[in-house]
Amino acid sequence: MEQARRDLGADFYAAADLSFVIAGILGITAGLKIYKRIQDGNKDITPEISAWFYAALFMLLSGLFLKALFGI
C-alpha cells in the first residue's frame, strides 16, 4: 500500500508542477494578447483581462489542490 502511495504521489507531484508551468504560460499569453488589443485601440478589455486572470488562477489553485490532496 505504501508503494502505491509513493508512486501515486510522484505522478501527482509532476502534475502539480505542470499546472504551475501552464499557469505561467497562460500569464505570458494573456499579457501579449491584452497588449495587442490595447495597441489596436480596443477600449473594452476588462472582460478579457478577468477571463485570463481567472484561468491562470484556476491552474495555480488546481496545482495546490493536488499537492494538498496527496500530501506532497
PDB file of N, CA and C in Angstrom:
ATOM      1  N   MET A   1       0.821  -1.186   0.000  1.00  0.00           N
ATOM      2  CA  MET A   1       0.000   0.000   0.000  1.00  0.00           C
ATOM      3  C   MET A   1       0.870   1.257   0.000  1.00  0.00           C
ATOM      4  N   GLU A   2       1.947   1.202   0.778  1.00  0.00           N
ATOM      5  CA  GLU A   2       2.840   2.363   0.839  1.00  0.00           C
ATOM      6  C   GLU A   2       3.531   2.596  -0.507  1.00  0.00           C
ATOM      7  N   GLN A   3       3.877   1.527  -1.195  1.00  0.00           N
ATOM      8  CA  GLN A   3       4.497   1.651  -2.518  1.00  0.00           C
ATOM      9  C   GLN A   3       3.540   2.326  -3.497  1.00  0.00           C
ATOM     10  N   ALA A   4       2.280   1.949  -3.470  1.00  0.00           N
ATOM     11  CA  ALA A   4       1.287   2.567  -4.358  1.00  0.00           C
ATOM     12  C   ALA A   4       1.119   4.041  -4.024  1.00  0.00           C
ATOM     13  N   ARG A   5       1.141   4.381  -2.745  1.00  0.00           N
ATOM     14  CA  ARG A   5       1.003   5.784  -2.340  1.00  0.00           C
ATOM     15  C   ARG A   5       2.187   6.603  -2.837  1.00  0.00           C
ATOM     16  N   ARG A   6       3.402   6.049  -2.740  1.00  0.00           N
ATOM     17  CA  ARG A   6       4.586   6.764  -3.220  1.00  0.00           C
ATOM     18  C   ARG A   6       4.529   6.961  -4.729  1.00  0.00           C
ATOM     19  N   ASP A   7       4.146   5.916  -5.457  1.00  0.00           N
ATOM     20  CA  ASP A   7       4.056   6.026  -6.914  1.00  0.00           C
ATOM     21  C   ASP A   7       3.010   7.053  -7.331  1.00  0.00           C
ATOM     22  N   LEU A   8       1.862   7.009  -6.684  1.00  0.00           N
ATOM     23  CA  LEU A   8       0.796   7.955  -6.990  1.00  0.00           C
ATOM     24  C   LEU A   8       1.217   9.372  -6.631  1.00  0.00           C
ATOM     25  N   GLY A   9       1.900   9.516  -5.505  1.00  0.00           N
ATOM     26  CA  GLY A   9       2.384  10.832  -5.088  1.00  0.00           C
ATOM     27  C   GLY A   9       3.381  11.403  -6.078  1.00  0.00           C
ATOM     28  N   ALA A  10       4.256  10.568  -6.619  1.00  0.00           N
ATOM     29  CA  ALA A  10       5.241  11.041  -7.594  1.00  0.00           C
ATOM     30  C   ALA A  10       4.563  11.513  -8.872  1.00  0.00           C
ATOM     31  N   ASP A  11       3.554  10.787  -9.317  1.00  0.00           N
ATOM     32  CA  ASP A  11       2.843  11.195 -10.532  1.00  0.00           C
ATOM     33  C   ASP A  11       2.101  12.509 -10.334  1.00  0.00           C
ATOM     34  N   PHE A  12       1.446  12.671  -9.206  1.00  0.00           N
ATOM     35  CA  PHE A  12       0.693  13.891  -8.974  1.00  0.00           C
ATOM     36  C   PHE A  12       1.598  15.065  -8.643  1.00  0.00           C
ATOM     37  N   TYR A  13       2.794  14.797  -8.129  1.00  0.00           N
ATOM     38  CA  TYR A  13       3.757  15.873  -7.920  1.00  0.00           C
ATOM     39  C   TYR A  13       4.134  16.485  -9.263  1.00  0.00           C
ATOM     40  N   ALA A  14       4.347  15.642 -10.263  1.00  0.00           N
ATOM     41  CA  ALA A  14       4.657  16.137 -11.604  1.00  0.00           C
ATOM     42  C   ALA A  14       3.464  16.881 -12.191  1.00  0.00           C
ATOM     43  N   ALA A  15       2.253  16.407 -11.955  1.00  0.00           N
ATOM     44  CA  ALA A  15       1.058  17.078 -12.466  1.00  0.00           C
ATOM     45  C   ALA A  15       0.875  18.433 -11.795  1.00  0.00           C
ATOM     46  N   ALA A  16       1.185  18.526 -10.511  1.00  0.00           N
ATOM     47  CA  ALA A  16       1.067  19.801  -9.806  1.00  0.00           C
ATOM     48  C   ALA A  16       2.078  20.801 -10.356  1.00  0.00           C
ATOM     49  N   ASP A  17       3.303  20.363 -10.589  1.00  0.00           N
ATOM     50  CA  ASP A  17       4.300  21.252 -11.179  1.00  0.00           C
ATOM     51  C   ASP A  17       3.905  21.661 -12.590  1.00  0.00           C
ATOM     52  N   LEU A  18       3.322  20.753 -13.334  1.00  0.00           N
ATOM     53  CA  LEU A  18       2.866  21.070 -14.682  1.00  0.00           C
ATOM     54  C   LEU A  18       1.792  22.153 -14.650  1.00  0.00           C
ATOM     55  N   SER A  19       0.938  22.129 -13.646  1.00  0.00           N
ATOM     56  CA  SER A  19      -0.104  23.157 -13.560  1.00  0.00           C
ATOM     57  C   SER A  19       0.515  24.534 -13.324  1.00  0.00           C
ATOM     58  N   PHE A  20       1.619  24.608 -12.581  1.00  0.00           N
ATOM     59  CA  PHE A  20       2.297  25.887 -12.386  1.00  0.00           C
ATOM     60  C   PHE A  20       2.911  26.385 -13.693  1.00  0.00           C
ATOM     61  N   VAL A  21       3.470  25.483 -14.462  1.00  0.00           N
ATOM     62  CA  VAL A  21       4.049  25.859 -15.756  1.00  0.00           C
ATOM     63  C   VAL A  21       2.957  26.352 -16.703  1.00  0.00           C
ATOM     64  N   ILE A  22       1.832  25.650 -16.732  1.00  0.00           N
ATOM     65  CA  ILE A  22       0.722  26.058 -17.595  1.00  0.00           C
ATOM     66  C   ILE A  22       0.191  27.420 -17.168  1.00  0.00           C
ATOM     67  N   ALA A  23       0.109  27.675 -15.862  1.00  0.00           N
ATOM     68  CA  ALA A  23      -0.351  28.979 -15.377  1.00  0.00           C
ATOM     69  C   ALA A  23       0.610  30.082 -15.820  1.00  0.00           C
ATOM     70  N   GLY A  24       1.898  29.820 -15.797  1.00  0.00           N
ATOM     71  CA  GLY A  24       2.866  30.803 -16.271  1.00  0.00           C
ATOM     72  C   GLY A  24       2.730  31.083 -17.754  1.00  0.00           C
ATOM     73  N   ILE A  25       2.528  30.028 -18.531  1.00  0.00           N
ATOM     74  CA  ILE A  25       2.330  30.199 -19.972  1.00  0.00           C
ATOM     75  C   ILE A  25       1.049  30.977 -20.243  1.00  0.00           C
ATOM     76  N   LEU A  26      -0.010  30.688 -19.484  1.00  0.00           N
ATOM     77  CA  LEU A  26      -1.258  31.445 -19.622  1.00  0.00           C
ATOM     78  C   LEU A  26      -1.037  32.922 -19.315  1.00  0.00           C
ATOM     79  N   GLY A  27      -0.253  33.215 -18.288  1.00  0.00           N
ATOM     80  CA  GLY A  27       0.027  34.602 -17.930  1.00  0.00           C
ATOM     81  C   GLY A  27       0.773  35.344 -19.024  1.00  0.00           C
ATOM     82  N   ILE A  28       1.773  34.705 -19.604  1.00  0.00           N
ATOM     83  CA  ILE A  28       2.533  35.341 -20.686  1.00  0.00           C
ATOM     84  C   ILE A  28       1.654  35.548 -21.912  1.00  0.00           C
ATOM     85  N   THR A  29       0.882  34.531 -22.270  1.00  0.00           N
ATOM     86  CA  THR A  29      -0.023  34.638 -23.417  1.00  0.00           C
ATOM     87  C   THR A  29      -1.056  35.731 -23.193  1.00  0.00           C
ATOM     88  N   ALA A  30      -1.598  35.791 -21.985  1.00  0.00           N
ATOM     89  CA  ALA A  30      -2.601  36.810 -21.672  1.00  0.00           C
ATOM     90  C   ALA A  30      -2.009  38.200 -21.799  1.00  0.00           C
ATOM     91  N   GLY A  31      -0.817  38.384 -21.268  1.00  0.00           N
ATOM     92  CA  GLY A  31      -0.176  39.694 -21.366  1.00  0.00           C
ATOM     93  C   GLY A  31       0.023  40.133 -22.803  1.00  0.00           C
ATOM     94  N   LEU A  32       0.457  39.213 -23.648  1.00  0.00           N
ATOM     95  CA  LEU A  32       0.676  39.552 -25.054  1.00  0.00           C
ATOM     96  C   LEU A  32      -0.635  39.858 -25.780  1.00  0.00           C
ATOM     97  N   LYS A  33      -1.661  39.057 -25.530  1.00  0.00           N
ATOM     98  CA  LYS A  33      -2.949  39.282 -26.202  1.00  0.00           C
ATOM     99  C   LYS A  33      -3.591  40.590 -25.752  1.00  0.00           C
ATOM    100  N   ILE A  34      -3.517  40.872 -24.462  1.00  0.00           N
ATOM    101  CA  ILE A  34      -4.102  42.114 -23.955  1.00  0.00           C
ATOM    102  C   ILE A  34      -3.323  43.315 -24.472  1.00  0.00           C
ATOM    103  N   TYR A  35      -2.009  43.224 -24.514  1.00  0.00           N
ATOM    104  CA  TYR A  35      -1.192  44.303 -25.069  1.00  0.00           C
ATOM    105  C   TYR A  35      -1.565  44.570 -26.523  1.00  0.00           C
ATOM    106  N   LYS A  36      -1.764  43.509 -27.303  1.00  0.00           N
ATOM    107  CA  LYS A  36      -2.142  43.676 -28.709  1.00  0.00           C
ATOM    108  C   LYS A  36      -3.495  44.364 -28.831  1.00  0.00           C
ATOM    109  N   ARG A  37      -4.445  43.981 -27.985  1.00  0.00           N
ATOM    110  CA  ARG A  37      -5.772  44.611 -28.051  1.00  0.00           C
ATOM    111  C   ARG A  37      -5.700  46.084 -27.665  1.00  0.00           C
ATOM    112  N   ILE A  38      -4.852  46.424 -26.698  1.00  0.00           N
ATOM    113  CA  ILE A  38      -4.693  47.830 -26.324  1.00  0.00           C
ATOM    114  C   ILE A  38      -4.082  48.607 -27.478  1.00  0.00           C
ATOM    115  N   GLN A  39      -3.076  48.024 -28.130  1.00  0.00           N
ATOM    116  CA  GLN A  39      -2.424  48.702 -29.248  1.00  0.00           C
ATOM    117  C   GLN A  39      -3.345  48.848 -30.452  1.00  0.00           C
ATOM    118  N   ASP A  40      -4.298  47.930 -30.598  1.00  0.00           N
ATOM    119  CA  ASP A  40      -5.269  48.025 -31.692  1.00  0.00           C
ATOM    120  C   ASP A  40      -6.344  49.065 -31.417  1.00  0.00           C
ATOM    121  N   GLY A  41      -6.369  49.625 -30.221  1.00  0.00           N
ATOM    122  CA  GLY A  41      -7.325  50.670 -29.898  1.00  0.00           C
ATOM    123  C   GLY A  41      -8.606  50.172 -29.256  1.00  0.00           C
ATOM    124  N   ASN A  42      -8.662  48.919 -28.893  1.00  0.00           N
ATOM    125  CA  ASN A  42      -9.853  48.381 -28.247  1.00  0.00           C
ATOM    126  C   ASN A  42      -9.905  48.893 -26.811  1.00  0.00           C
ATOM    127  N   LYS A  43     -10.991  49.572 -26.462  1.00  0.00           N
ATOM    128  CA  LYS A  43     -11.103  50.172 -25.129  1.00  0.00           C
ATOM    129  C   LYS A  43     -11.730  49.232 -24.104  1.00  0.00           C
ATOM    130  N   ASP A  44     -12.510  48.254 -24.547  1.00  0.00           N
ATOM    131  CA  ASP A  44     -13.208  47.364 -23.620  1.00  0.00           C
ATOM    132  C   ASP A  44     -12.444  46.047 -23.482  1.00  0.00           C
ATOM    133  N   ILE A  45     -11.412  46.059 -22.640  1.00  0.00           N
ATOM    134  CA  ILE A  45     -10.591  44.860 -22.460  1.00  0.00           C
ATOM    135  C   ILE A  45     -10.784  44.222 -21.090  1.00  0.00           C
ATOM    136  N   THR A  46     -11.634  44.813 -20.258  1.00  0.00           N
ATOM    137  CA  THR A  46     -11.832  44.298 -18.903  1.00  0.00           C
ATOM    138  C   THR A  46     -12.311  42.846 -18.878  1.00  0.00           C
ATOM    139  N   PRO A  47     -13.291  42.448 -19.713  1.00  0.00           N
ATOM    140  CA  PRO A  47     -13.706  41.032 -19.680  1.00  0.00           C
ATOM    141  C   PRO A  47     -12.578  40.069 -20.056  1.00  0.00           C
ATOM    142  N   GLU A  48     -11.754  40.466 -20.999  1.00  0.00           N
ATOM    143  CA  GLU A  48     -10.653  39.590 -21.401  1.00  0.00           C
ATOM    144  C   GLU A  48      -9.606  39.484 -20.291  1.00  0.00           C
ATOM    145  N   ILE A  49      -9.333  40.593 -19.631  1.00  0.00           N
ATOM    146  CA  ILE A  49      -8.370  40.566 -18.526  1.00  0.00           C
ATOM    147  C   ILE A  49      -8.856  39.635 -17.421  1.00  0.00           C
ATOM    148  N   SER A  50     -10.115  39.762 -17.062  1.00  0.00           N
ATOM    149  CA  SER A  50     -10.630  38.918 -15.979  1.00  0.00           C
ATOM    150  C   SER A  50     -10.678  37.448 -16.392  1.00  0.00           C
ATOM    151  N   ALA A  51     -11.001  37.166 -17.640  1.00  0.00           N
ATOM    152  CA  ALA A  51     -11.045  35.772 -18.100  1.00  0.00           C
ATOM    153  C   ALA A  51      -9.662  35.133 -18.035  1.00  0.00           C
ATOM    154  N   TRP A  52      -8.631  35.821 -18.502  1.00  0.00           N
ATOM    155  CA  TRP A  52      -7.275  35.280 -18.452  1.00  0.00           C
ATOM    156  C   TRP A  52      -6.797  35.144 -17.007  1.00  0.00           C
ATOM    157  N   PHE A  53      -7.131  36.128 -16.176  1.00  0.00           N
ATOM    158  CA  PHE A  53      -6.722  36.082 -14.772  1.00  0.00           C
ATOM    159  C   PHE A  53      -7.311  34.862 -14.075  1.00  0.00           C
ATOM    160  N   TYR A  54      -8.602  34.636 -14.260  1.00  0.00           N
ATOM    161  CA  TYR A  54      -9.243  33.502 -13.593  1.00  0.00           C
ATOM    162  C   TYR A  54      -8.785  32.157 -14.166  1.00  0.00           C
ATOM    163  N   ALA A  55      -8.409  32.123 -15.427  1.00  0.00           N
ATOM    164  CA  ALA A  55      -7.868  30.885 -15.998  1.00  0.00           C
ATOM    165  C   ALA A  55      -6.529  30.538 -15.345  1.00  0.00           C
ATOM    166  N   ALA A  56      -5.657  31.538 -15.208  1.00  0.00           N
ATOM    167  CA  ALA A  56      -4.366  31.299 -14.562  1.00  0.00           C
ATOM    168  C   ALA A  56      -4.549  30.973 -13.079  1.00  0.00           C
ATOM    169  N   LEU A  57      -5.475  31.656 -12.416  1.00  0.00           N
ATOM    170  CA  LEU A  57      -5.744  31.382 -11.007  1.00  0.00           C
ATOM    171  C   LEU A  57      -6.250  29.953 -10.808  1.00  0.00           C
ATOM    172  N   PHE A  58      -7.112  29.500 -11.705  1.00  0.00           N
ATOM    173  CA  PHE A  58      -7.609  28.127 -11.625  1.00  0.00           C
ATOM    174  C   PHE A  58      -6.471  27.126 -11.747  1.00  0.00           C
ATOM    175  N   MET A  59      -5.550  27.361 -12.665  1.00  0.00           N
ATOM    176  CA  MET A  59      -4.428  26.435 -12.834  1.00  0.00           C
ATOM    177  C   MET A  59      -3.536  26.422 -11.592  1.00  0.00           C
ATOM    178  N   LEU A  60      -3.284  27.590 -11.002  1.00  0.00           N
ATOM    179  CA  LEU A  60      -2.474  27.632  -9.786  1.00  0.00           C
ATOM    180  C   LEU A  60      -3.154  26.896  -8.639  1.00  0.00           C
ATOM    181  N   LEU A  61      -4.442  27.140  -8.469  1.00  0.00           N
ATOM    182  CA  LEU A  61      -5.164  26.502  -7.371  1.00  0.00           C
ATOM    183  C   LEU A  61      -5.316  24.998  -7.578  1.00  0.00           C
ATOM    184  N   SER A  62      -5.426  24.565  -8.824  1.00  0.00           N
ATOM    185  CA  SER A  62      -5.520  23.122  -9.056  1.00  0.00           C
ATOM    186  C   SER A  62      -4.207  22.433  -8.691  1.00  0.00           C
ATOM    187  N   GLY A  63      -3.088  23.081  -8.950  1.00  0.00           N
ATOM    188  CA  GLY A  63      -1.803  22.517  -8.540  1.00  0.00           C
ATOM    189  C   GLY A  63      -1.664  22.439  -7.031  1.00  0.00           C
ATOM    190  N   LEU A  64      -2.082  23.493  -6.347  1.00  0.00           N
ATOM    191  CA  LEU A  64      -2.037  23.475  -4.885  1.00  0.00           C
ATOM    192  C   LEU A  64      -2.998  22.441  -4.311  1.00  0.00           C
ATOM    193  N   PHE A  65      -4.152  22.285  -4.952  1.00  0.00           N
ATOM    194  CA  PHE A  65      -5.122  21.287  -4.507  1.00  0.00           C
ATOM    195  C   PHE A  65      -4.545  19.879  -4.630  1.00  0.00           C
ATOM    196  N   LEU A  66      -3.873  19.602  -5.740  1.00  0.00           N
ATOM    197  CA  LEU A  66      -3.264  18.277  -5.908  1.00  0.00           C
ATOM    198  C   LEU A  66      -2.200  18.015  -4.848  1.00  0.00           C
ATOM    199  N   LYS A  67      -1.399  19.039  -4.557  1.00  0.00           N
ATOM    200  CA  LYS A  67      -0.368  18.861  -3.534  1.00  0.00           C
ATOM    201  C   LYS A  67      -0.989  18.621  -2.164  1.00  0.00           C
ATOM    202  N   ALA A  68      -2.047  19.351  -1.847  1.00  0.00           N
ATOM    203  CA  ALA A  68      -2.697  19.175  -0.546  1.00  0.00           C
ATOM    204  C   ALA A  68      -3.432  17.836  -0.469  1.00  0.00           C
ATOM    205  N   LEU A  69      -4.039  17.434  -1.563  1.00  0.00           N
ATOM    206  CA  LEU A  69      -4.819  16.203  -1.575  1.00  0.00           C
ATOM    207  C   LEU A  69      -3.952  14.973  -1.326  1.00  0.00           C
ATOM    208  N   PHE A  70      -2.783  14.955  -1.924  1.00  0.00           N
ATOM    209  CA  PHE A  70      -1.919  13.783  -1.801  1.00  0.00           C
ATOM    210  C   PHE A  70      -0.790  13.980  -0.798  1.00  0.00           C
ATOM    211  N   GLY A  71      -0.794  15.097  -0.092  1.00  0.00           N
ATOM    212  CA  GLY A  71       0.182  15.307   0.972  1.00  0.00           C
ATOM    213  C   GLY A  71       1.614  15.382   0.504  1.00  0.00           C
ATOM    214  N   ILE A  72       1.841  16.039  -0.623  1.00  0.00           N
ATOM    215  CA  ILE A  72       3.211  16.158  -1.133  1.00  0.00           C
ATOM    216  C   ILE A  72       3.701  17.570  -1.032  1.00  0.00           C
TER     217      ILE A  72
END
